[in-house]
Short mmCIF file of C-alpha atoms in Angstrom, two decimals:
data_model
loop_
_atom_site.label_atom_id
_atom_site.label_comp_id
_atom_site.label_asym_id
_atom_site.label_seq_id
_atom_site.Cartn_x
_atom_site.Cartn_y
_atom_site.Cartn_z
CA MET O 1 -13.83 -28.60 -57.67
CA LEU O 2 -17.10 -27.92 -55.91
CA HIS O 3 -15.61 -24.82 -54.40
CA CYS O 4 -14.43 -23.70 -57.85
CA ARG O 5 -17.91 -24.14 -59.27
CA SER O 6 -19.47 -22.23 -56.41
CA VAL O 7 -17.04 -19.32 -56.88
CA LEU O 8 -17.65 -19.34 -60.62
CA ALA O 9 -21.43 -19.37 -60.15
CA LYS O 10 -21.18 -16.55 -57.63
CA GLY O 11 -18.99 -14.60 -60.03
CA LEU O 12 -21.35 -15.16 -62.93
CA GLY O 13 -24.27 -14.21 -60.70
CA GLU O 14 -22.55 -10.96 -59.78
CA LEU O 15 -21.83 -10.31 -63.45
CA GLY O 16 -25.46 -10.97 -64.38
CA ARG O 17 -26.72 -8.74 -61.59
CA GLU O 18 -24.30 -6.04 -62.72
CA ARG O 19 -25.62 -6.31 -66.26
CA VAL O 20 -29.23 -6.15 -65.10
CA ARG O 21 -28.39 -3.17 -62.88
CA ALA O 22 -26.66 -1.45 -65.81
CA ARG O 23 -29.71 -2.09 -67.99
CA LEU O 24 -32.01 -0.70 -65.33
CA THR O 25 -29.96 2.38 -64.58
CA ALA O 26 -28.73 3.30 -68.08
CA MET O 27 -30.79 6.09 -69.61
CA ILE O 28 -28.74 6.14 -72.81
CA ARG O 29 -26.72 3.31 -74.26
CA LEU O 30 -24.78 3.81 -77.48
CA GLU O 31 -23.25 0.69 -78.99
CA SER O 32 -20.78 1.21 -81.85
CA VAL O 33 -23.00 3.85 -83.42
CA THR O 34 -22.05 4.97 -86.91
CA LYS O 35 -23.81 7.53 -89.05
CA THR O 36 -22.79 8.80 -92.45
CA TYR O 37 -24.25 11.46 -94.71
CA ARG O 38 -23.66 10.81 -98.41
CA GLY O 39 -20.57 8.79 -97.65
CA ARG O 40 -19.15 11.38 -95.25
CA PRO O 41 -18.90 9.93 -91.71
CA ALA O 42 -20.66 12.08 -89.11
CA LEU O 43 -20.26 9.58 -86.25
CA VAL O 44 -17.89 6.63 -86.17
CA GLY O 45 -18.22 3.72 -83.73
CA ILE O 46 -19.51 5.72 -80.77
CA SER O 47 -20.05 3.67 -77.61
CA ALA O 48 -21.08 5.22 -74.32
CA VAL O 49 -23.49 4.84 -71.46
CA VAL O 50 -25.26 7.66 -69.66
CA GLU O 51 -26.83 6.58 -66.38
CA LYS O 52 -30.22 7.72 -65.15
CA GLY O 53 -29.92 11.01 -63.29
CA GLU O 54 -26.56 11.93 -64.82
CA PHE O 55 -25.62 15.37 -66.11
CA VAL O 56 -23.46 15.11 -69.21
CA PHE O 57 -21.90 17.67 -71.51
CA LEU O 58 -21.28 16.75 -75.12
CA THR O 59 -18.63 18.97 -76.59
CA GLY O 60 -16.29 19.35 -79.51
CA PRO O 61 -15.67 21.72 -82.39
CA SER O 62 -18.27 22.52 -85.02
CA GLY O 63 -18.94 19.52 -87.24
CA ALA O 64 -17.72 17.07 -84.58
CA GLY O 65 -21.10 15.28 -84.59
CA LYS O 66 -22.75 16.68 -81.43
CA SER O 67 -26.03 17.58 -83.12
CA THR O 68 -26.06 14.32 -85.09
CA LEU O 69 -25.69 12.37 -81.86
CA LEU O 70 -28.56 14.27 -80.28
CA ARG O 71 -30.71 13.72 -83.40
CA LEU O 72 -30.08 10.00 -83.01
CA LEU O 73 -31.14 10.21 -79.36
CA TYR O 74 -34.53 11.76 -80.13
CA ARG O 75 -34.84 9.48 -83.16
CA ALA O 76 -34.89 12.18 -85.84
CA GLU O 77 -32.25 9.97 -87.45
CA VAL O 78 -31.47 6.28 -87.33
CA PRO O 79 -27.88 4.99 -87.21
CA ASP O 80 -26.34 3.24 -90.22
CA ALA O 81 -24.73 0.76 -87.82
CA GLY O 82 -24.82 0.10 -84.09
CA ARG O 83 -27.59 0.53 -81.54
CA VAL O 84 -29.07 3.51 -79.75
CA VAL O 85 -30.98 2.55 -76.63
CA VAL O 86 -32.85 5.23 -74.69
CA ALA O 87 -34.78 4.45 -71.51
CA GLY O 88 -34.37 0.75 -72.27
CA GLN O 89 -35.81 1.02 -75.78
CA ASP O 90 -33.84 0.27 -78.94
CA LEU O 91 -34.78 3.28 -81.05
CA SER O 92 -34.32 1.49 -84.38
CA ALA O 93 -36.98 -1.06 -83.36
CA LEU O 94 -39.66 1.48 -82.43
CA ASN O 95 -42.70 2.17 -84.56
CA ARG O 96 -44.01 5.69 -85.13
CA ARG O 97 -46.38 5.60 -82.19
CA GLU O 98 -43.68 4.35 -79.81
CA VAL O 99 -41.31 7.07 -81.04
CA ALA O 100 -43.96 9.70 -80.27
CA GLU O 101 -44.55 8.20 -76.82
CA LEU O 102 -40.81 8.25 -76.10
CA ARG O 103 -40.49 11.86 -77.24
CA ARG O 104 -43.27 12.85 -74.85
CA ARG O 105 -41.03 11.66 -72.02
CA MET O 106 -38.15 13.81 -73.28
CA GLY O 107 -37.58 17.53 -73.27
CA VAL O 108 -35.58 18.62 -76.30
CA VAL O 109 -34.11 22.10 -76.71
CA PHE O 110 -33.29 22.51 -80.37
CA GLN O 111 -30.49 24.67 -81.69
CA ASP O 112 -32.96 26.49 -83.95
CA PHE O 113 -35.66 26.49 -81.19
CA LYS O 114 -38.30 24.81 -83.37
CA LEU O 115 -41.19 26.84 -82.00
CA LEU O 116 -44.58 26.58 -83.70
CA ARG O 117 -44.65 29.94 -85.46
CA ARG O 118 -48.42 30.14 -85.88
CA ARG O 119 -49.00 29.67 -82.17
CA THR O 120 -48.45 32.03 -79.29
CA VAL O 121 -45.76 31.45 -76.70
CA GLY O 122 -48.42 30.15 -74.30
CA GLU O 123 -49.84 27.78 -76.94
CA ASN O 124 -46.35 26.50 -77.74
CA ILE O 125 -46.01 25.44 -74.11
CA THR O 126 -49.55 24.13 -73.62
CA PHE O 127 -49.34 22.12 -76.86
CA VAL O 128 -46.97 19.58 -75.31
CA LEU O 129 -49.07 19.44 -72.14
CA ASP O 130 -52.17 18.90 -74.26
CA LEU O 131 -50.46 15.92 -75.87
CA LEU O 132 -50.06 14.49 -72.37
CA GLY O 133 -53.81 14.90 -71.85
CA LEU O 134 -53.61 17.40 -68.98
CA PRO O 135 -56.73 19.45 -68.27
CA GLU O 136 -56.81 22.98 -69.68
CA ARG O 137 -56.54 24.70 -66.28
CA GLU O 138 -53.50 22.62 -65.35
CA GLN O 139 -51.94 23.37 -68.74
CA GLN O 140 -52.38 27.10 -68.19
CA ARG O 141 -50.99 26.91 -64.67
CA ARG O 142 -47.92 24.92 -65.70
CA ALA O 143 -47.29 27.05 -68.79
CA TYR O 144 -47.38 30.24 -66.73
CA HIS O 145 -45.08 28.73 -64.11
CA ALA O 146 -42.59 27.52 -66.75
CA LEU O 147 -42.54 30.88 -68.49
CA ARG O 148 -42.10 32.67 -65.17
CA GLN O 149 -39.13 30.41 -64.49
CA VAL O 150 -37.43 31.70 -67.64
CA GLY O 151 -38.65 35.27 -67.08
CA LEU O 152 -41.08 35.40 -69.99
CA GLN O 153 -44.47 35.25 -68.30
CA HIS O 154 -45.30 38.68 -69.77
CA ARG O 155 -44.87 37.34 -73.35
CA LEU O 156 -47.50 34.62 -73.01
CA SER O 157 -49.60 35.97 -75.89
CA ALA O 158 -46.73 36.94 -78.18
CA PHE O 159 -45.92 34.99 -81.33
CA PRO O 160 -42.39 33.55 -81.71
CA GLU O 161 -41.48 35.98 -84.48
CA GLU O 162 -42.12 38.88 -82.10
CA LEU O 163 -39.41 37.59 -79.75
CA SER O 164 -35.65 38.01 -79.87
CA GLY O 165 -33.42 34.97 -80.44
CA GLY O 166 -32.63 34.77 -76.74
CA GLU O 167 -36.29 34.94 -75.78
CA GLN O 168 -37.17 32.21 -78.28
CA GLN O 169 -34.39 30.11 -76.79
CA ARG O 170 -35.90 30.56 -73.33
CA VAL O 171 -39.36 29.59 -74.59
CA ALA O 172 -37.84 26.43 -76.07
CA VAL O 173 -36.25 25.68 -72.69
CA ALA O 174 -39.55 26.30 -70.91
CA ARG O 175 -41.28 23.92 -73.33
CA ALA O 176 -38.69 21.24 -72.62
CA LEU O 177 -38.88 21.65 -68.83
CA VAL O 178 -42.64 21.97 -68.49
CA VAL O 179 -43.32 18.27 -69.14
CA GLN O 180 -40.99 17.28 -66.27
CA PRO O 181 -39.17 14.88 -68.59
CA GLU O 182 -37.04 11.86 -67.74
CA LEU O 183 -34.40 13.07 -70.18
CA ILE O 184 -33.46 16.55 -71.37
CA LEU O 185 -31.49 16.89 -74.60
CA ALA O 186 -30.26 20.40 -75.26
CA ASP O 187 -28.43 21.39 -78.43
CA GLU O 188 -26.41 24.59 -77.88
CA PRO O 189 -29.05 25.92 -75.48
CA THR O 190 -26.99 28.97 -74.54
CA GLY O 191 -26.00 29.88 -78.08
CA ASN O 192 -28.23 32.95 -78.17
CA LEU O 193 -27.98 33.98 -74.53
CA ASP O 194 -25.77 36.43 -72.67
CA PRO O 195 -23.50 34.92 -69.94
CA GLU O 196 -25.91 35.83 -67.13
CA ARG O 197 -28.87 34.16 -68.87
CA SER O 198 -26.67 31.20 -69.79
CA HIS O 199 -25.81 30.51 -66.17
CA GLU O 200 -29.44 31.01 -65.18
CA LEU O 201 -30.41 28.43 -67.80
CA MET O 202 -27.80 25.98 -66.57
CA ALA O 203 -29.26 26.43 -63.10
CA PHE O 204 -32.68 25.31 -64.47
CA PHE O 205 -31.06 22.21 -65.97
CA ARG O 206 -29.24 21.54 -62.70
CA GLU O 207 -32.48 21.87 -60.77
CA ALA O 208 -34.18 19.38 -63.11
CA ASN O 209 -31.16 17.11 -62.73
CA TYR O 210 -31.43 17.24 -58.91
CA ARG O 211 -35.04 16.10 -59.29
CA GLY O 212 -33.74 13.01 -61.13
CA THR O 213 -33.88 14.08 -64.78
CA THR O 214 -30.99 12.95 -66.95
CA VAL O 215 -29.54 15.94 -68.81
CA VAL O 216 -27.38 15.93 -71.93
CA VAL O 217 -26.18 19.34 -73.08
CA ALA O 218 -24.35 19.73 -76.37
CA THR O 219 -22.18 22.84 -76.39
CA HIS O 220 -18.96 24.08 -77.88
CA ASP O 221 -18.68 26.65 -75.09
CA VAL O 222 -15.83 25.35 -72.93
CA SER O 223 -16.25 28.16 -70.40
CA LEU O 224 -19.78 26.97 -69.73
CA ILE O 225 -18.47 23.50 -68.90
CA ALA O 226 -15.75 25.03 -66.71
CA ALA O 227 -18.36 26.99 -64.79
CA HIS O 228 -20.66 23.96 -64.37
CA PRO O 229 -18.34 20.98 -64.18
CA ALA O 230 -19.88 17.60 -65.04
CA ARG O 231 -19.08 14.48 -66.99
CA THR O 232 -17.99 15.57 -70.47
CA LEU O 233 -17.92 13.54 -73.67
CA VAL O 234 -15.60 15.09 -76.23
CA LEU O 235 -16.25 14.42 -79.92
CA GLU O 236 -13.86 15.12 -82.73
CA ARG O 237 -14.59 14.34 -86.36
CA GLY O 238 -17.34 11.99 -85.35
CA ARG O 239 -15.28 10.00 -82.85
CA LEU O 240 -15.54 9.97 -79.07
CA VAL O 241 -12.05 11.01 -78.04
CA GLN O 242 -12.49 11.75 -74.33
CA ASP O 243 -14.88 10.86 -71.56
CA GLN O 244 -13.86 12.92 -68.54
CA TRP O 245 -14.96 15.13 -65.67
CA GLY O 246 -15.04 18.89 -66.33
CA SER O 247 -13.87 20.94 -69.28
CA PRO O 248 -11.43 19.40 -71.78
CA MET G 28 -55.04 17.55 -78.67
CA ARG G 29 -58.44 18.35 -77.20
CA GLN G 30 -58.26 22.11 -76.74
CA HIS G 31 -55.64 22.57 -79.41
CA LEU G 32 -57.68 20.54 -81.89
CA TRP G 33 -60.48 23.10 -82.10
CA ARG G 34 -58.07 26.03 -82.23
CA GLU G 35 -56.22 24.28 -85.03
CA VAL G 36 -59.46 23.47 -86.87
CA ALA G 37 -60.48 27.15 -86.72
CA ARG G 38 -57.02 28.11 -87.97
CA GLN G 39 -57.18 25.65 -90.89
CA LEU G 40 -60.58 26.99 -91.92
CA ARG G 41 -59.33 30.59 -91.67
CA GLU G 42 -56.31 29.79 -93.82
CA ALA G 43 -58.33 27.91 -96.44
CA ARG G 44 -61.00 30.68 -96.50
CA GLY G 45 -61.31 31.34 -100.26
CA MET G 46 -61.00 27.77 -101.48
CA ALA G 47 -63.12 26.48 -98.62
CA LEU G 48 -65.90 28.85 -99.66
CA VAL G 49 -65.72 27.60 -103.25
CA ALA G 50 -65.83 24.00 -102.00
CA VAL G 51 -68.87 24.72 -99.82
CA LEU G 52 -70.65 26.47 -102.71
CA LEU G 53 -69.88 23.56 -105.02
CA LEU G 54 -71.33 21.10 -102.56
CA ALA G 55 -74.32 23.33 -101.81
CA VAL G 56 -75.19 23.65 -105.51
CA GLY G 57 -74.64 19.92 -106.03
CA GLY G 58 -76.81 19.00 -103.06
CA ALA G 59 -79.60 21.43 -103.94
CA TRP G 60 -79.53 20.34 -107.58
CA ALA G 61 -79.74 16.68 -106.59
CA MET G 62 -82.64 17.26 -104.22
CA LEU G 63 -84.66 19.50 -106.55
CA ALA G 64 -84.01 17.37 -109.62
CA ALA G 65 -84.96 14.18 -107.80
CA SER G 66 -88.10 15.81 -106.42
CA PHE G 67 -89.09 17.30 -109.79
CA LEU G 68 -88.52 14.08 -111.68
CA GLN G 69 -90.40 12.03 -109.12
CA TRP G 70 -93.27 14.47 -109.34
CA GLY G 71 -93.37 14.14 -113.14
CA ARG G 72 -93.01 10.38 -113.00
CA ALA G 73 -95.84 10.09 -110.47
CA GLY G 74 -98.10 12.10 -112.81
CA LEU G 75 -97.19 9.87 -115.72
CA LEU G 76 -97.76 6.73 -113.68
CA ARG G 77 -101.16 8.05 -112.62
CA ALA G 78 -102.00 8.68 -116.27
CA ALA G 79 -100.66 5.29 -117.20
CA SER G 80 -102.95 3.43 -114.77
CA GLN G 81 -105.76 3.86 -117.31
CA THR G 82 -104.98 3.37 -120.98
CA VAL G 83 -106.93 5.00 -123.78
CA VAL G 84 -107.09 2.98 -126.98
CA VAL G 85 -108.52 4.67 -130.08
CA ALA G 86 -109.78 2.58 -132.96
CA VAL G 87 -110.29 4.37 -136.28
CA LEU G 88 -112.99 2.63 -138.27
CA VAL G 89 -113.07 1.79 -141.93
CA GLU G 90 -115.45 3.83 -144.07
CA GLY G 91 -119.09 2.89 -143.52
CA ALA G 92 -118.49 0.83 -140.36
CA ASN G 93 -120.90 1.18 -137.46
CA PRO G 94 -119.29 2.36 -134.22
CA ALA G 95 -122.15 1.05 -132.09
CA LEU G 96 -121.50 -2.54 -133.18
CA LEU G 97 -117.85 -2.25 -132.25
CA GLN G 98 -118.79 -0.71 -128.87
CA ALA G 99 -121.14 -3.63 -128.18
CA SER G 100 -118.52 -6.27 -128.97
CA VAL G 101 -115.93 -4.42 -126.83
CA ALA G 102 -118.37 -4.20 -123.91
CA SER G 103 -119.13 -7.93 -124.11
CA ARG G 104 -115.41 -8.85 -124.17
CA PHE G 105 -114.11 -6.19 -121.75
CA PRO G 106 -116.78 -5.41 -119.13
CA GLN G 107 -114.53 -2.84 -117.34
CA ALA G 108 -113.94 -0.87 -120.52
CA LYS G 109 -115.65 2.46 -121.12
CA SER G 110 -116.06 3.27 -124.76
CA VAL G 111 -117.11 6.43 -126.52
CA ALA G 112 -118.04 6.58 -130.17
CA LEU G 113 -116.67 9.55 -132.03
CA SER G 114 -118.57 10.45 -135.16
CA PRO G 115 -116.67 12.18 -137.97
CA ARG G 116 -118.24 15.45 -136.78
CA GLU G 117 -117.11 14.95 -133.14
CA LEU G 118 -113.70 13.84 -134.26
CA GLY G 119 -113.49 16.89 -136.46
CA GLN G 120 -114.46 19.14 -133.53
CA THR G 121 -111.87 17.47 -131.32
CA LEU G 122 -109.11 17.87 -133.86
CA ALA G 123 -110.16 21.32 -135.09
CA GLY G 124 -107.86 23.05 -132.63
CA TRP G 125 -104.84 21.03 -133.80
CA ALA G 126 -105.44 20.30 -137.48
CA GLY G 127 -107.53 23.32 -138.59
CA GLY G 128 -108.92 22.96 -142.10
CA ALA G 129 -107.56 19.47 -142.56
CA ALA G 130 -109.98 18.26 -139.91
CA ALA G 131 -113.03 19.39 -141.89
CA GLU G 132 -116.06 17.14 -141.75
CA GLY G 133 -116.18 14.57 -144.50
CA LEU G 134 -112.44 14.02 -144.63
CA LEU G 135 -112.37 12.17 -141.30
CA PRO G 136 -113.49 8.62 -140.47
CA ALA G 137 -115.50 7.56 -137.42
CA ALA G 138 -113.62 6.30 -134.36
CA VAL G 139 -114.17 4.63 -131.01
CA SER G 140 -112.22 5.63 -127.92
CA VAL G 141 -111.97 2.93 -125.24
CA THR G 142 -110.59 3.46 -121.73
CA VAL G 143 -109.41 0.34 -119.88
CA PRO G 144 -107.13 -0.50 -116.94
CA ALA G 145 -103.50 -0.58 -118.15
CA SER G 146 -103.36 -4.35 -117.56
CA GLN G 147 -106.01 -4.95 -120.26
CA ALA G 148 -104.62 -2.51 -122.81
CA GLN G 149 -102.63 -5.05 -124.76
CA ALA G 150 -105.45 -7.54 -125.01
CA LEU G 151 -107.85 -4.80 -126.08
CA GLY G 152 -105.42 -3.61 -128.74
CA GLU G 153 -105.10 -7.11 -130.15
CA PHE G 154 -108.87 -7.57 -130.09
CA LEU G 155 -109.50 -4.30 -131.92
CA ARG G 156 -106.85 -5.06 -134.56
CA SER G 157 -108.59 -8.36 -135.26
CA GLN G 158 -111.89 -6.60 -136.06
CA PRO G 159 -112.57 -6.09 -139.80
CA ALA G 160 -114.33 -2.77 -139.07
CA VAL G 161 -111.15 -1.29 -137.57
CA ALA G 162 -108.56 0.38 -139.80
CA VAL G 163 -106.05 1.74 -137.27
CA VAL G 164 -105.51 1.19 -133.54
CA SER G 165 -103.53 3.59 -131.36
CA SER G 166 -102.82 3.27 -127.60
CA SER G 167 -101.76 5.95 -125.09
CA GLN G 168 -99.19 3.43 -123.76
CA GLU G 169 -97.21 4.02 -126.92
CA TRP G 170 -96.10 7.43 -125.60
CA VAL G 171 -96.40 6.87 -121.83
CA ASP G 172 -93.78 4.09 -121.76
CA PRO G 173 -91.10 6.07 -123.66
CA ALA G 174 -91.90 9.11 -121.51
CA LEU G 175 -91.43 7.05 -118.33
CA ALA G 176 -88.17 5.68 -119.70
CA GLY G 177 -87.11 9.26 -120.51
CA PHE G 178 -87.88 10.38 -116.96
CA SER G 179 -85.86 7.48 -115.53
CA LEU G 180 -82.93 8.45 -117.76
CA ALA G 181 -83.23 12.10 -116.74
CA LEU G 182 -83.28 11.04 -113.08
CA ARG G 183 -80.10 9.03 -113.58
CA LEU G 184 -78.41 11.93 -115.39
CA ALA G 185 -79.40 14.36 -112.62
CA GLY G 186 -77.99 11.93 -110.06
CA LEU G 187 -74.80 11.62 -112.09
CA LEU G 188 -74.39 15.40 -112.27
CA ALA G 189 -74.94 15.69 -108.50
CA THR G 190 -72.40 12.92 -107.91
CA ILE G 191 -69.90 14.73 -110.14
CA LEU G 192 -70.41 17.92 -108.10
CA VAL G 193 -69.90 16.01 -104.83
CA PHE G 194 -66.74 14.43 -106.28
CA ALA G 195 -65.55 17.86 -107.41
CA PHE G 196 -66.03 19.02 -103.82
CA GLY G 197 -64.00 16.04 -102.59
CA ALA G 198 -61.25 16.79 -105.12
CA LEU G 199 -61.18 20.43 -104.04
CA VAL G 200 -60.88 19.35 -100.41
CA VAL G 201 -57.94 17.11 -101.36
CA LEU G 202 -56.31 20.11 -103.03
CA VAL G 203 -56.98 22.44 -100.09
CA VAL G 204 -55.64 19.91 -97.56
CA ARG G 205 -52.55 19.26 -99.68
CA LEU G 206 -51.83 22.97 -99.91
CA LEU G 207 -52.32 23.38 -96.16
CA VAL G 208 -50.09 20.39 -95.43
CA LEU G 209 -47.45 21.82 -97.74
CA SER G 210 -47.53 25.21 -96.04
CA HIS G 211 -47.46 23.56 -92.58
CA ALA G 212 -44.72 21.03 -93.35
CA ASP G 213 -42.27 22.67 -90.92
CA GLU G 214 -44.84 22.76 -88.11
CA ILE G 215 -45.81 19.16 -88.72
CA ALA G 216 -42.16 18.14 -88.40
CA ILE G 217 -41.87 20.06 -85.11
CA MET G 218 -45.08 18.53 -83.76
CA ARG G 219 -43.66 15.08 -84.42
CA LEU G 220 -40.38 16.01 -82.73
CA ILE G 221 -42.18 17.05 -79.57
CA GLY G 222 -44.24 13.88 -79.41
CA ALA G 223 -47.41 14.35 -81.47
CA HIS G 224 -48.96 11.17 -82.82
CA GLU G 225 -49.97 10.91 -86.47
CA GLU G 226 -53.64 11.19 -85.51
CA ASP G 227 -52.89 14.37 -83.52
CA ILE G 228 -51.46 15.85 -86.72
CA ARG G 229 -54.14 14.57 -89.10
CA ALA G 230 -57.15 15.23 -86.86
CA PRO G 231 -57.46 19.01 -87.47
CA TYR G 232 -57.41 18.51 -91.26
CA LEU G 233 -59.94 15.71 -91.01
CA VAL G 234 -62.29 17.61 -88.69
CA ALA G 235 -62.03 20.86 -90.70
CA SER G 236 -62.77 19.07 -94.00
CA THR G 237 -65.66 17.07 -92.54
CA LEU G 238 -67.08 20.31 -91.13
CA LEU G 239 -66.78 21.91 -94.57
CA GLY G 240 -68.70 18.97 -96.03
CA VAL G 241 -71.46 19.17 -93.44
CA VAL G 242 -71.73 22.95 -93.83
CA GLY G 243 -71.84 22.52 -97.64
CA GLY G 244 -74.55 19.89 -97.24
CA ALA G 245 -76.54 22.15 -94.93
CA ALA G 246 -76.19 25.03 -97.40
CA GLY G 247 -77.43 22.62 -100.09
CA VAL G 248 -80.52 21.84 -98.01
CA GLY G 249 -81.13 25.58 -97.57
CA LEU G 250 -80.72 26.21 -101.31
CA ALA G 251 -83.07 23.34 -102.15
CA LEU G 252 -85.76 24.69 -99.83
CA LEU G 253 -85.32 28.15 -101.33
CA GLY G 254 -85.50 26.69 -104.84
CA LYS G 255 -88.71 24.82 -104.02
CA PHE G 256 -90.23 28.00 -102.59
CA LEU G 257 -89.31 29.96 -105.72
CA LEU G 258 -90.61 27.23 -108.08
CA ASP G 259 -93.87 26.82 -106.19
CA PRO G 260 -95.96 29.26 -108.32
CA TRP G 261 -95.15 27.17 -111.43
CA VAL G 262 -94.59 23.62 -110.20
CA ARG G 263 -96.17 22.32 -107.04
CA LEU G 264 -93.41 19.91 -106.04
CA PRO G 265 -94.09 17.48 -103.21
CA PRO G 266 -92.41 18.32 -99.86
CA LEU G 267 -88.71 17.40 -99.91
CA PRO G 268 -88.24 14.20 -97.88
CA HIS G 269 -86.09 14.43 -94.74
CA THR G 270 -84.03 11.50 -96.01
CA TYR G 271 -82.77 13.83 -98.78
CA PHE G 272 -81.52 16.27 -96.14
CA LEU G 273 -79.78 13.53 -94.17
CA LEU G 274 -78.26 12.02 -97.32
CA THR G 275 -76.93 15.41 -98.44
CA LEU G 276 -75.33 16.10 -95.04
CA LEU G 277 -73.90 12.59 -94.95
CA ALA G 278 -72.55 12.81 -98.50
CA GLY G 279 -70.92 16.17 -97.67
CA GLY G 280 -69.35 14.86 -94.46
CA VAL G 281 -68.07 11.69 -96.10
CA ALA G 282 -66.70 13.57 -99.13
CA GLY G 283 -64.91 16.01 -96.79
CA ALA G 284 -63.45 13.26 -94.61
CA LEU G 285 -62.31 11.19 -97.59
CA GLY G 286 -60.81 14.28 -99.22
CA ALA G 287 -58.82 15.02 -96.06
CA ALA G 288 -57.74 11.38 -95.73
CA VAL G 289 -56.35 11.47 -99.27
CA GLY G 290 -54.90 14.98 -98.82
CA THR G 291 -52.99 14.10 -95.63
CA ARG G 292 -51.30 11.18 -97.38
CA SER G 293 -48.89 13.84 -98.63
CA LEU G 294 -47.66 14.49 -95.07
CA PRO G 295 -43.85 14.57 -94.93
CA GLN G 296 -42.41 11.30 -93.65
CA GLU G 297 -39.82 10.67 -90.94
CA PRO G 298 -36.92 8.19 -91.20
#
């Protein structure tokens, strides 16, 4: 009997430790997440865990719910049901200030770039560094370095509307990378890029991932996943239908 | 938002150029008006109060009464009083400029003019009215008091007008900020998405509007000084007190800040 108890306690201890470990290492935890728009389900009962330092593709056809899921992750939306936990924080429970603080620790590459159109490329990059309170000189140095990484250092003083779609995309990537975030969320980041630039961009994400950043890339481009195999979550009509390694 | 704040403030002011100029002018005119009106009315009031410190009471005598007897009884009762007897001839000469032919000698009675400190005016009036030799008593307080009341009312009205102008400035700032917020709605949404706090977003509007208020107040001070300089040949107003300047700058700054605070309440909200 005593032996039984000891085994049970040990087992429960292991289970508890496992749970604590999971809580400590999970960057993203989705628990039965459901989101509907005017009665139309965009996401239905999604549950998944993305560990810290993981590289994950989110794929599926148009309208599968990839962008909605990302919007939930950077708290542009709140779920109708279920929980979204990012970096240990339940996003539904955060106040405005905490949401802003969390977003400062993320780098988000938006599908439509979301560059500040009245600011130059350089100011778009330094804006996020300014929010972090970095000194001006450091901001300039980091902005130049980030733009050089994406090959746009010569467009520092240009305004977004003077750039091509691909160039704007690269500025958005530079803005996301420059803060050295814990988590990168990228929504169709290669949508406006040629194959060479796409692979170059994936190399930036990989590099950030090697440094410990968790990366989630939403894409419908299966060839991109084939060329850069990683854990892949496949969505269809708002449901998570596959969680696998490499392209579906 | 340190470096970006000032760039953004400059940008807001550039974008709101026309309306910002109108707002500044409104505040400048309001401030200058308030300062000059207050100074002018205080100057007039001070003159009236000086005049009111001594009261002149005129007693018109009945026909055949002796002014010297009345003067003697006034002097015994009111030692501080200074009385002057006005014969019908002197009264006629005094009134000749005003009344012309009507003031001809023979038609006028004799009178006694008594000057006393304002505190004794009422008692003197009552004393004179009780004298059988006196037909009519008239005191300068009868017009000084209504004039002082009129000046106080004018001062309040001038203050009210200045307050209305300051409020109009505040309302214009609200409008300008709302328009700016409306035209920047997309940028505000992006700033939030990349981690800007609410105060990071509101600060440029608040700083730009407060600056507008302070600049408007300063322009008001300049206009008031110019107005005083131009009025000097006609009215020698006392120097404008420095507290007026500070109050105008403060009122401008507060009106600007409040206007922005109200204007930024229309910021688009997040879920």
